[in-house]
Structures are given as C-alpha cells and as structure tokens.
mmCIF file of C-alpha atoms in Angstrom:
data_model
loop_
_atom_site.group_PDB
_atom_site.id
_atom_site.type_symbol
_atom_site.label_atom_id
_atom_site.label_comp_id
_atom_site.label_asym_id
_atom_site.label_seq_id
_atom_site.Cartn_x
_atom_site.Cartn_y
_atom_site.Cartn_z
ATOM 1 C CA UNK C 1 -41.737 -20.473 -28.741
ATOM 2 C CA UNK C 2 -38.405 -21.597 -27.320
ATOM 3 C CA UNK C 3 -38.147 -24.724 -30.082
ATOM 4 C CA UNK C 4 -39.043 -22.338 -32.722
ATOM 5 C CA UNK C 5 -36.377 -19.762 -31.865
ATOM 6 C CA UNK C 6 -33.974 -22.638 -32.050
ATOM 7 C CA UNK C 7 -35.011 -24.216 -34.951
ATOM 8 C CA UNK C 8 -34.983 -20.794 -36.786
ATOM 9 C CA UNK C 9 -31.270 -19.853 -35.221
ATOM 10 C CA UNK C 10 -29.923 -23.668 -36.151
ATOM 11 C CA UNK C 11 -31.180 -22.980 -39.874
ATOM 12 C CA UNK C 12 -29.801 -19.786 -40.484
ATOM 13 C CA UNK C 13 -26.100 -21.469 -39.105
ATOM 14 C CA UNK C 14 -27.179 -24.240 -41.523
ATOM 15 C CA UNK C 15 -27.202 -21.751 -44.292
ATOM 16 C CA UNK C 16 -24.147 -19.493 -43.300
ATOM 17 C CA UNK C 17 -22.337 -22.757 -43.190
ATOM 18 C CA UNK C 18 -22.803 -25.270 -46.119
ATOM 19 C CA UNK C 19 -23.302 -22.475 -48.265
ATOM 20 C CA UNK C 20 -22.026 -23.794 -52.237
ATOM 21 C CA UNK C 21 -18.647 -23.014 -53.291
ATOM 22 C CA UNK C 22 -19.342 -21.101 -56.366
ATOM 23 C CA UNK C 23 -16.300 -20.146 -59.363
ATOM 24 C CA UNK C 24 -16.291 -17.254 -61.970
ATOM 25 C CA UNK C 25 -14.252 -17.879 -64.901
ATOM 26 C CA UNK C 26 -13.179 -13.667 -65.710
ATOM 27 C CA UNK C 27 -10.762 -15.236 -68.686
ATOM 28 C CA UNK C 28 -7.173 -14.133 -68.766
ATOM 29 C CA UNK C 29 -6.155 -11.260 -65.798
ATOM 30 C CA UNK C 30 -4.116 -9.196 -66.992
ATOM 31 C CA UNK C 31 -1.494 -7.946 -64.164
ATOM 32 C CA UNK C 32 0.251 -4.981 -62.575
ATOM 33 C CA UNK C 33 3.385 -6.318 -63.939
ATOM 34 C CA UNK C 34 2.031 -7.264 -67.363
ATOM 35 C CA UNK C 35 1.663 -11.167 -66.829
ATOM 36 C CA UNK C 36 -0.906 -12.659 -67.274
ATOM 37 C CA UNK C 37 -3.279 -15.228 -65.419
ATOM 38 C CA UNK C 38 -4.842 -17.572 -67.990
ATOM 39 C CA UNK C 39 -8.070 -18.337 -67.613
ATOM 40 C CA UNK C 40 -8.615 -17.093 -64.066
ATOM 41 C CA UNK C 41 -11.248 -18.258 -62.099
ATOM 42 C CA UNK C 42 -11.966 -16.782 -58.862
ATOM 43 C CA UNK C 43 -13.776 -18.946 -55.534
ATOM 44 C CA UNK C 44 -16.679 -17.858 -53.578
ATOM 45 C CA UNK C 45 -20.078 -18.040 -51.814
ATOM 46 C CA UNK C 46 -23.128 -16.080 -50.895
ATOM 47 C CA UNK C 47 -25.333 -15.901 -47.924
ATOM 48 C CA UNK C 48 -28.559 -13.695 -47.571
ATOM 49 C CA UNK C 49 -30.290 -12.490 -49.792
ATOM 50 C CA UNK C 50 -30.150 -9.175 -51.789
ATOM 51 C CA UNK C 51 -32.549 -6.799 -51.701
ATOM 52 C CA UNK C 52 -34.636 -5.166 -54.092
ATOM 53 C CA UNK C 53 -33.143 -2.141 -54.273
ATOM 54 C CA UNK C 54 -29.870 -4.111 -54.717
ATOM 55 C CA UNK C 55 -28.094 -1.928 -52.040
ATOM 56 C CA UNK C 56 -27.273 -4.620 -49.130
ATOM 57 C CA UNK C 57 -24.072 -6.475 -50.646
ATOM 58 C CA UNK C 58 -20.714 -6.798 -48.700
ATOM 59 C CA UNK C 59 -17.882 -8.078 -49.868
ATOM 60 C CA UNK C 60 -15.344 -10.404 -47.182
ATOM 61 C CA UNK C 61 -11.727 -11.289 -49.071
ATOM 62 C CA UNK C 62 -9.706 -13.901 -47.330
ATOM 63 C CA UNK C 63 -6.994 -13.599 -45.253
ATOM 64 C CA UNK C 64 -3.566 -15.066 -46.104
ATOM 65 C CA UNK C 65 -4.055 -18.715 -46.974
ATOM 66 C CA UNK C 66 -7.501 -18.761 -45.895
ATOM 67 C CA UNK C 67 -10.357 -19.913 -48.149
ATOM 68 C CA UNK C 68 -14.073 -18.838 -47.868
ATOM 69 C CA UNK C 69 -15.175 -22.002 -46.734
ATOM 70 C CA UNK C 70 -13.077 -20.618 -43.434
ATOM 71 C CA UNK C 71 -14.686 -17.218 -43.370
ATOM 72 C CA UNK C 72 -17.845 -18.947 -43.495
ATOM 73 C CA UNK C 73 -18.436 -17.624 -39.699
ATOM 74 C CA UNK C 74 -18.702 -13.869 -40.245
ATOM 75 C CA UNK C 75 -22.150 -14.158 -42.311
ATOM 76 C CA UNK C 76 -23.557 -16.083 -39.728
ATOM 77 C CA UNK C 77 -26.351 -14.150 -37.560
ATOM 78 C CA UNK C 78 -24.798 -11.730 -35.598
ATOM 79 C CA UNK C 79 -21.668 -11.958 -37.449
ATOM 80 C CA UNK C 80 -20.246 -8.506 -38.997
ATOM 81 C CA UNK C 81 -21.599 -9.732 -42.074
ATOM 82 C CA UNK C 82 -24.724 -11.023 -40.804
ATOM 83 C CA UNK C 83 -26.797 -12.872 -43.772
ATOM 84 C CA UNK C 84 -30.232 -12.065 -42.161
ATOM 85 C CA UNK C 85 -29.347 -7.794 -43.073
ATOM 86 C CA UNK C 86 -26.508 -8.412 -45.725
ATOM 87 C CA UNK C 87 -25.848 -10.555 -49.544
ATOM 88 C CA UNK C 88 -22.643 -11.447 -47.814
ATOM 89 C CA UNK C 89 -20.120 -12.180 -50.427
ATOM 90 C CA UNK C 90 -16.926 -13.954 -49.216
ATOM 91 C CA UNK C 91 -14.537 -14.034 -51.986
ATOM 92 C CA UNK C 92 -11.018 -16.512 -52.507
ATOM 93 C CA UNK C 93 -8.004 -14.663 -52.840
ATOM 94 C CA UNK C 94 -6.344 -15.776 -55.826
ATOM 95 C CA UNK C 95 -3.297 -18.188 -54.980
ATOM 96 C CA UNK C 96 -5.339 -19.369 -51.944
ATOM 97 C CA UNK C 97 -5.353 -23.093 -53.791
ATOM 98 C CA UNK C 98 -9.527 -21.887 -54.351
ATOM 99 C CA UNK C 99 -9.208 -19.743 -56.453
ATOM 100 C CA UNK C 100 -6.861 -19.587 -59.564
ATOM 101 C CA UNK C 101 -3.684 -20.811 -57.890
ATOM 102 C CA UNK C 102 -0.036 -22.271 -58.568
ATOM 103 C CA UNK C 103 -1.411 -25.356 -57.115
ATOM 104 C CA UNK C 104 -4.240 -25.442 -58.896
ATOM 105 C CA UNK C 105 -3.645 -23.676 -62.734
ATOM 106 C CA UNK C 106 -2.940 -26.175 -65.726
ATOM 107 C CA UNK C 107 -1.580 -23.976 -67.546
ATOM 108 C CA UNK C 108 1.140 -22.282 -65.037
ATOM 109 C CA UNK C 109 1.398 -24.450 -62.442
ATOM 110 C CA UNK C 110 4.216 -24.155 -59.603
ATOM 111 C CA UNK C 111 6.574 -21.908 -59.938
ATOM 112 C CA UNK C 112 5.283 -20.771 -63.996
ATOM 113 C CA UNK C 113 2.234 -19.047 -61.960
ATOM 114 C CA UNK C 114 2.722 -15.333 -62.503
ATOM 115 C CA UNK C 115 3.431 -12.858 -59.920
ATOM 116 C CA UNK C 116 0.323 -10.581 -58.248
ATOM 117 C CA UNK C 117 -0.459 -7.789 -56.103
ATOM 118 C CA UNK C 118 -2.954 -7.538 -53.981
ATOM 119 C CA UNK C 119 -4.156 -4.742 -56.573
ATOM 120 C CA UNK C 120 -4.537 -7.749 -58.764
ATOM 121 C CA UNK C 121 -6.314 -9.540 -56.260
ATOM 122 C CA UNK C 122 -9.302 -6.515 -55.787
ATOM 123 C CA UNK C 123 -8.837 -6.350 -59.583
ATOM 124 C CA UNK C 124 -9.948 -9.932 -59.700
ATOM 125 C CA UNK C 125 -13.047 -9.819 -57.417
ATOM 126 C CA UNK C 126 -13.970 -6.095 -59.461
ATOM 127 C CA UNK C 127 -14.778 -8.535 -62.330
ATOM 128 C CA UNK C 128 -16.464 -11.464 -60.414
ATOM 129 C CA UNK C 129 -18.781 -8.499 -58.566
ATOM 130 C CA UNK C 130 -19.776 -6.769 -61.825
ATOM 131 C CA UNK C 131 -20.004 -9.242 -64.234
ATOM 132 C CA UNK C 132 -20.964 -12.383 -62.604
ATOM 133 C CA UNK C 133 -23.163 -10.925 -60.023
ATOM 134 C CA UNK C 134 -23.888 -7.703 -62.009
ATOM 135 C CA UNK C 135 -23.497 -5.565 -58.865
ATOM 136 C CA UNK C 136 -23.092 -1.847 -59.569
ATOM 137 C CA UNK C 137 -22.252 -0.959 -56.149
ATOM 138 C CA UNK C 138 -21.327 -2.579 -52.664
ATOM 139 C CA UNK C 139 -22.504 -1.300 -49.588
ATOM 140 C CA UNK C 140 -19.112 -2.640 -47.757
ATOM 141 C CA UNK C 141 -15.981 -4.301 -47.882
ATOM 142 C CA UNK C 142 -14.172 -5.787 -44.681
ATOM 143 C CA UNK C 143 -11.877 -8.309 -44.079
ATOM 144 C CA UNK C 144 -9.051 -9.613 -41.948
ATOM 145 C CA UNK C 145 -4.820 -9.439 -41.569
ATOM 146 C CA UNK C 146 -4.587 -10.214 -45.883
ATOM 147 C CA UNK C 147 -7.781 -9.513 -46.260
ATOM 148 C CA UNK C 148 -7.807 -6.276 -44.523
ATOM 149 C CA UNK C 149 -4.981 -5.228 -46.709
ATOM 150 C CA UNK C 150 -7.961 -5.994 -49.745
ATOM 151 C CA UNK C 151 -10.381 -4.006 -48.172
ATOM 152 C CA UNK C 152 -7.646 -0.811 -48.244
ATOM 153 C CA UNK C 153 -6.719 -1.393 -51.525
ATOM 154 C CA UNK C 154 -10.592 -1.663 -51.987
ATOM 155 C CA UNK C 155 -10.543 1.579 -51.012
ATOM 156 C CA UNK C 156 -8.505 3.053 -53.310
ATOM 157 C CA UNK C 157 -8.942 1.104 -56.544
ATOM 158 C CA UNK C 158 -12.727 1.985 -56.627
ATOM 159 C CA UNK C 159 -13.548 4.501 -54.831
ATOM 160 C CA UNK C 160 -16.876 5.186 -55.544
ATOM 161 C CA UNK C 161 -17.644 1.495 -55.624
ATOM 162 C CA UNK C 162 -17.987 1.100 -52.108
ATOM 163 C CA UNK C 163 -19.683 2.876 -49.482
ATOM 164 C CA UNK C 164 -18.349 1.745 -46.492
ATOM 165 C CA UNK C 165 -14.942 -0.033 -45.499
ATOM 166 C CA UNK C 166 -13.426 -2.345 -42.339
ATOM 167 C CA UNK C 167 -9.496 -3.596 -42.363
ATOM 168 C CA UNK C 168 -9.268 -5.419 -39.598
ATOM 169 C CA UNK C 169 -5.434 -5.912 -38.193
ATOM 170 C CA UNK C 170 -4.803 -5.234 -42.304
ATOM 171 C CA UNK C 171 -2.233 -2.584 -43.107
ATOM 172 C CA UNK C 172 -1.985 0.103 -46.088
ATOM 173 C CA UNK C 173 1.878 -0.310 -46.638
ATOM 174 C CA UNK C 174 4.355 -2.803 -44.980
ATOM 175 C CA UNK C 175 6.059 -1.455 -42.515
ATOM 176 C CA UNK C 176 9.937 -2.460 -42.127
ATOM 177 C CA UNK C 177 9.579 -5.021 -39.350
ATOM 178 C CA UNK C 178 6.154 -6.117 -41.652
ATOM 179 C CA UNK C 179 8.736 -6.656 -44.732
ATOM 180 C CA UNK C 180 11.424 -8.221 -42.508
ATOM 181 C CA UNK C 181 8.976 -11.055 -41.270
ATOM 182 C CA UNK C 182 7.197 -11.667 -44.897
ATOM 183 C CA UNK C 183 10.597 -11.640 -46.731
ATOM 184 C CA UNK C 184 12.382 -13.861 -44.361
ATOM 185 C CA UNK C 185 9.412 -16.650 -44.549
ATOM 186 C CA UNK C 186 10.064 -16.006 -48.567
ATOM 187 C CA UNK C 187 13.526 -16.346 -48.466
ATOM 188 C CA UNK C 188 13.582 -19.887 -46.929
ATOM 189 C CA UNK C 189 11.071 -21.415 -48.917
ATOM 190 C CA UNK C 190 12.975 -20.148 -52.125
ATOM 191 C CA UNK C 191 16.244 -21.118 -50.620
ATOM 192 C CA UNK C 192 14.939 -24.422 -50.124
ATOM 193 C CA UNK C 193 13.545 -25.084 -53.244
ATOM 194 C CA UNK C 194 10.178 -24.821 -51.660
ATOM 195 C CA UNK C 195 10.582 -28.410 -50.092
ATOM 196 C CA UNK C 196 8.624 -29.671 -47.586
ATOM 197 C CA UNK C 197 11.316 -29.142 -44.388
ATOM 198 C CA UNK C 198 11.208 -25.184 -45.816
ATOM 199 C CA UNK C 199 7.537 -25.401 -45.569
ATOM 200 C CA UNK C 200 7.856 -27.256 -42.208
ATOM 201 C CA UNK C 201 10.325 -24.090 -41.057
ATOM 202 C CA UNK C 202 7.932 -21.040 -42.386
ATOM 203 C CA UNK C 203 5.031 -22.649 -40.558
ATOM 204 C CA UNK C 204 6.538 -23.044 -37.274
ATOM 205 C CA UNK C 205 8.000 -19.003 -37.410
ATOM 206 C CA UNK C 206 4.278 -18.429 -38.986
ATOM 207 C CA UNK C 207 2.859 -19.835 -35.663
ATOM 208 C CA UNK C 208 5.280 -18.245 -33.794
ATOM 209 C CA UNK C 209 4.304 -14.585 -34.782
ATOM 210 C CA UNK C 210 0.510 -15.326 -34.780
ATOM 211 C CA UNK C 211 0.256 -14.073 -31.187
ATOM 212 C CA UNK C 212 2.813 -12.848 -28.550
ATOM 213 C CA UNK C 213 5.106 -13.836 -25.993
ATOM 214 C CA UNK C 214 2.996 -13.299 -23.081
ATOM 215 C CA UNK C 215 0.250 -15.131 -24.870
ATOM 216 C CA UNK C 216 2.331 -18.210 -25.558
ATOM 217 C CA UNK C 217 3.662 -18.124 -21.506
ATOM 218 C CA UNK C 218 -0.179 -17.980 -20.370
ATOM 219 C CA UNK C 219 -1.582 -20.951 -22.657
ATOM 220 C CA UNK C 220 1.429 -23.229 -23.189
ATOM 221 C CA UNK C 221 4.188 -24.678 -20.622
ATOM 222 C CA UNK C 222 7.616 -25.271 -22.206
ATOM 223 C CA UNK C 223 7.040 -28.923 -21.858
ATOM 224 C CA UNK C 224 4.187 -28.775 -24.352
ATOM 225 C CA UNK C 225 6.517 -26.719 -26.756
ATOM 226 C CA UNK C 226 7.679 -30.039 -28.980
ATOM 227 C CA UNK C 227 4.112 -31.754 -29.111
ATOM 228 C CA UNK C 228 3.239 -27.998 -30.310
ATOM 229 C CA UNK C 229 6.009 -28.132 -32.995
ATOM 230 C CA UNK C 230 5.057 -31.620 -34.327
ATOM 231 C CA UNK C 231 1.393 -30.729 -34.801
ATOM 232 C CA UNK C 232 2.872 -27.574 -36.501
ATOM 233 C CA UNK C 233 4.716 -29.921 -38.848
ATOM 234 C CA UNK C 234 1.675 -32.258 -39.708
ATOM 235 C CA UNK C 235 -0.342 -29.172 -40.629
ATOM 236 C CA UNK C 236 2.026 -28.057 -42.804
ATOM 237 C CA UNK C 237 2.058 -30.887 -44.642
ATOM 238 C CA UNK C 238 -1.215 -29.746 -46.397
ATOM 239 C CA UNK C 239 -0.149 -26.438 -47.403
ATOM 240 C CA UNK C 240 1.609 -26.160 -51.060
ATOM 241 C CA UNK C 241 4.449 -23.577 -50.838
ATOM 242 C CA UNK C 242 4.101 -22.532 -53.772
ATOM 243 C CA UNK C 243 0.560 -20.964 -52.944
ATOM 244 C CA UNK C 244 1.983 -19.745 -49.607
ATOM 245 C CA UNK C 245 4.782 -17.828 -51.634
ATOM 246 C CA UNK C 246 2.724 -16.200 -54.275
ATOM 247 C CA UNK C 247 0.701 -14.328 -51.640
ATOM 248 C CA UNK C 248 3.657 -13.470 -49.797
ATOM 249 C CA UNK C 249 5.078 -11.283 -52.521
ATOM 250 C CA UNK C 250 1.588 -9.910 -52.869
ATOM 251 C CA UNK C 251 1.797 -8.612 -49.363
ATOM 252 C CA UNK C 252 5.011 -7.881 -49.419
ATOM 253 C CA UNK C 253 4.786 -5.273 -51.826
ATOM 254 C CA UNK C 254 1.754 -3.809 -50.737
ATOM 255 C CA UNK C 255 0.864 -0.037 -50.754
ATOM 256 C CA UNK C 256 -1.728 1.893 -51.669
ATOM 257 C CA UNK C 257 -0.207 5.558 -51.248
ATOM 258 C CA UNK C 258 2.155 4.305 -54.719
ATOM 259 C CA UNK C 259 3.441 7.742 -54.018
ATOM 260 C CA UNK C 260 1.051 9.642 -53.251
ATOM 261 C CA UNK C 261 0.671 12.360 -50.223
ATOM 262 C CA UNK C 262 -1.343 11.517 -47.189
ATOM 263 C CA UNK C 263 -3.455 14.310 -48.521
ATOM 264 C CA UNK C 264 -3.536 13.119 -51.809
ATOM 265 C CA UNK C 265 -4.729 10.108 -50.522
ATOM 266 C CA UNK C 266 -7.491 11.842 -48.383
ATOM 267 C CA UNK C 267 -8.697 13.597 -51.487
ATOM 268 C CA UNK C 268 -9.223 10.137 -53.249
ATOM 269 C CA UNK C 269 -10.748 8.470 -50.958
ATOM 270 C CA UNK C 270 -15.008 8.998 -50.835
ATOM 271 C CA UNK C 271 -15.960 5.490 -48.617
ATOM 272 C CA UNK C 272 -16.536 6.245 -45.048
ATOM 273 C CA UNK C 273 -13.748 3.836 -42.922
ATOM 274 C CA UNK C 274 -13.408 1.755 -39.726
ATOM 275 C CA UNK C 275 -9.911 0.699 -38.760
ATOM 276 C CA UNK C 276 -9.259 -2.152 -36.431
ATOM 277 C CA UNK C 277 -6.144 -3.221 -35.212
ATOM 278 C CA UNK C 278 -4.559 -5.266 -32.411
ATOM 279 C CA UNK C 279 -1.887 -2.868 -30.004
ATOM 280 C CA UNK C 280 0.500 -6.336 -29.783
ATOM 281 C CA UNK C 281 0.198 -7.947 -33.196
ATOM 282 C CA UNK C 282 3.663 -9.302 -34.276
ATOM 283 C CA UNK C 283 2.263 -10.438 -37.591
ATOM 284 C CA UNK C 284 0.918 -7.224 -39.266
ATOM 285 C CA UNK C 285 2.427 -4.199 -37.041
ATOM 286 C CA UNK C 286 -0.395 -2.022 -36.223
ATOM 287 C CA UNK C 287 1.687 1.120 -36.949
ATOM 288 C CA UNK C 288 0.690 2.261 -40.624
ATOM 289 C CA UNK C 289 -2.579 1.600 -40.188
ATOM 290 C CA UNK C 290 -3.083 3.402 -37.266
ATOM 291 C CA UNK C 291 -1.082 6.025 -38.718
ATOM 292 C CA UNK C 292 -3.030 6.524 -41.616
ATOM 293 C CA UNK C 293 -6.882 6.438 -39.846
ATOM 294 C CA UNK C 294 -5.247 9.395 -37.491
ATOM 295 C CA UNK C 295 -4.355 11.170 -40.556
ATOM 296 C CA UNK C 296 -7.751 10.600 -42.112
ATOM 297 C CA UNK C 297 -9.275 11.505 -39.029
ATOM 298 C CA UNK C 298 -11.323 8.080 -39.218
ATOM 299 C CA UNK C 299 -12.367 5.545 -36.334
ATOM 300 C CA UNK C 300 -9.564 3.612 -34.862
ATOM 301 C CA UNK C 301 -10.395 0.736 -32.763
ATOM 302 C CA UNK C 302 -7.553 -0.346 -31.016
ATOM 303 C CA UNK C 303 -7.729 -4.564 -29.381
ATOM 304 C CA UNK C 304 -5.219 -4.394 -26.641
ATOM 305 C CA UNK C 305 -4.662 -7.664 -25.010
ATOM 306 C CA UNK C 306 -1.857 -9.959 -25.596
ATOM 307 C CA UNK C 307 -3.274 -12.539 -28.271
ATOM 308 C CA UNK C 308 -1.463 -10.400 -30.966
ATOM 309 C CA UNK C 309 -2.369 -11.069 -34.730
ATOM 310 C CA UNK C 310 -5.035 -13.462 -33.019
ATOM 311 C CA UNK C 311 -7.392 -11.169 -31.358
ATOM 312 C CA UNK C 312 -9.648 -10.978 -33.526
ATOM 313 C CA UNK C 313 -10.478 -14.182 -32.167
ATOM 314 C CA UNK C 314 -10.048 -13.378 -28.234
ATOM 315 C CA UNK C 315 -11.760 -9.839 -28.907
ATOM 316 C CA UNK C 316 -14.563 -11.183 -31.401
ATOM 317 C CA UNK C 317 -17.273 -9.128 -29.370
ATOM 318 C CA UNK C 318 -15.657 -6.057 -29.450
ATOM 319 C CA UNK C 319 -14.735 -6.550 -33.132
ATOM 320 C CA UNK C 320 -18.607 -7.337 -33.558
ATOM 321 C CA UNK C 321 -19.730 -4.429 -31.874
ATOM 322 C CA UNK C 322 -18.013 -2.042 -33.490
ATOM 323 C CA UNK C 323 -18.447 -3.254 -37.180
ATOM 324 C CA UNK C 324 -22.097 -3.863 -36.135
ATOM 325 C CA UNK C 325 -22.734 -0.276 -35.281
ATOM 326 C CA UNK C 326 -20.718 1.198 -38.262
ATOM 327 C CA UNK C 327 -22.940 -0.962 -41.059
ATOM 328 C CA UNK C 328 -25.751 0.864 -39.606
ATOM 329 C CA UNK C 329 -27.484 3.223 -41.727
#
C-alpha cells in the first residue's frame, strides 16, 4: 500500500512538473496605448484535467520575470492549484522572454517592442483562454507579487469571467514608495543604455528589496555579503534588460480604479476575493491592497514575519491553507 501511495504521489509531481510548454499565436494585440504587438504569441501549460461540466479551470499568471516553467509548483498536489481538483492553467506574461517578448519578437525586437500594461497582459491571456482553449468561464484566477497585480486587473477587466480571485502580495495601484522602487530600477537601466553593469546594478537593489533587513541579519553575516553580490552578478547575466524593463513600466503604471470610486469599484466587481499580503514586504507595499479588501469588506490574510516580498515562500502553508479553503465550493 505504502509503494503504491508513492508511486501514485511521484507521478502526479511527474506530471505537474514536465508538463509541455504550449504557445497561442492570438495575431496582432492591439494595446492600451494603440501599439501594437505583431503576431503575439502567448506561453503556457496545463495540468489536470477539465471536467465535464467544464467548470474546474484556474488560471496562474507569472510573476515579474518569472516563466511558467517556474510556477510549475503550485499545480502540484496540494498546491493552491492542485491538478488532481483543478485544469490548472499557468500562463507567461508577455515580455517574460516566453511569451511574446523584446528578446524574443522578430519583428520589434529590443527597444522597437511596444509598450504594455498589465491590462494588456489579462487582455492577452482573455484571448489564449477563449479561443485556444474555448473556455467560457474560469472558476479562479490567482497569482503572485506581478502576477497578483493580473489577478486584480482580472478582476476588473472581466468581471463575470471569473468566479473566484487570489492576489497574493499583488497590489491594485502602486503606491508612492511602490513607484519610487520600480522607477528607480527603470531609470538606471535606461540611463545605462540597458548594458550589462545597469543590469548587474538593478539586480543587486532587486535582491536587496526581495526580503527585509532583519531577514538578511538572520541568514547572512556581512562577510558573506560580496560572495552574495557576485552570485547576484552571474545571475544577472541571463536576464535581457530589455524584458526586465518592459514589465517594469507595466507595473509601474498599474491601477485598476482608472478613476473610479472605491464604490464604484465595489459595484463592478461580481468575483468573490481573497487578499494575501506580507506585513514587511519592501517590494510590493502591502498598503493598497490591504486598503482596498477593507473597503470591499473581503478576506485579508496578512503573512507577518520578516522574509518580506519572500514569504510566500517562508509562509507557503499558511498561503496553502487559506487558498485551499477559499477554492472550496
């Protein structure tokens, strides 16, 4: 019984895991701002299996940077997308380098790539979800730091799409000390002429903000601080800063009230919603967020110790719990 427990949990990881990166060509995006993507293709993979009535599909977005191959992890049993209840559909955010990218377009490659919102983004995996997978409806959307800032825009873009939604340490609207970070990490690569020593620069603040003070005195001793900055370096060797850039103006202008009243909002709005955010997180403030699910009146789960942006990681089975319990019918 034992072995065949075992065999069954190492398959299902199997699955979660190796799962086929999968493209959708939606054609030319048109976006926000009037540009236009050319021949946008948008990254992704399933796990599970949907069900017959068609009802049991959850979408994941990336965080910033990340690709789905990453988020591979939250489909796996157990996971808050768990493939052996959900069609878990983890999406790549475009300018991820997955996804349609200035890394990876022909056609407007570098710094010709046109500029996106996030609202572009959700616009982007609207069209992969109804006309590649011909889904009519999703029964959730959840995602983390970027990605939770997808799942509130998911929110409002189309809001009778979804039933239920999850940010986790995502915001609704930069806050000041939000745009201050974002903007300064902009304003070096572009200052640099997105070389690699800017790159080298935004990665190291990057890792900086990723957790907290406290955090950083409890894991690492000064000492360790240059070994710590040359792996930094090395990493960021891989990342193109062009990608990095495009999805920092994304965030950076992100905002789903575009005006509107907190009431106006709340009249809008017909998915139930979880919030999740981390008390400490230097990287997306917890403030507007947590402003907005007390105005809602919503569930606010608040991850208090000092990992910052990174507890999601160092709180996982809290984060579990709750999103566990809230996908329950």
């Amino acid at each position: 019984m034992h072995k065949s427990i075992f065999l069954l949990l190492f398959l299902l990881v199997s699955l979660t895991t190796f799962a086929q990166q999968r493209f959708a060509d939606i054609g030319d995006l048109l976006l926000e701002n009037g540009q236009t993507i050319r021949n946008c293709r948008i990254g992704y993979r399933t796990y599970g299996t949907l069900n017959r009535s068609r009802s049991n599909a959850i979408l994941v977005p990336t965080w910033f940077g990340g690709t789905s191959q990453q988020k591979a992890f939250v489909a796996s049993p157990g996971g808050v997308a768990d493939s052996t209840r959900f069609y878990a559909i983890v999406v790549d955010a475009i300018g991820n380098g997955v996804s349609s990218s200035p890394s990876s377009s022909t056609a407007q490659p570098g710094a010709q790539f046109p500029t996106f919102t996030i609202r572009d983004m959700v616009r982007s995996q609207y069209g992969l979800v109804t006309k590649t997978l011909k889904l009519s409806h999703l029964y959730a959307v959840t995602g983390i730091s970027m990605g939770g800032m997808q799942s509130f825009e998911w929110m409002v873009s189309y809001p009778d799409f979804v039933d239920k939604i999850v940010p986790i340490v995502g915001t609704p609207k930069q806050s000041s000390y939000d745009r201050l970070f974002w903007g300064t990490q902009l304003a070096i690569l572009e200052r640099g002429n997105f070389s690699a020593e800017a790159m080298q620069t935004v990665s190291a603040l990057h890792q900086l903000n990723l957790s907290t003070p406290g955090y950083f005195f409890g894991h690492m001793n000064a000492e360790e601080e240059p070994e710590f900055v040359r792996k930094t370096e090395i990493n960021s060797a891989e990342t193109n800063p062009y990608n990095w850039a495009s999805q920092l103006r994304a965030m950076i202008g992100q905002d789903i009230y575009r005006g509107r009243t907190v009431a106006e909002l709340k009249s809008a709005i017909r998915a139930k919603l979880l919030v999740i955010v981390a008390t400490q997180d230097h990287m997306v403030t917890p403030g507007p967020a947590s402003e907005l699910a007390r105005a809602l009146q919503v569930p606010l789960v608040q991850l208090t110790g000092e990992c910052g942006h990174l507890a999601t990681s160092c709180e996982e089975a809290t984060v579990r719990r709750e999103v566990t319990a809230f996908f329950k019918p």
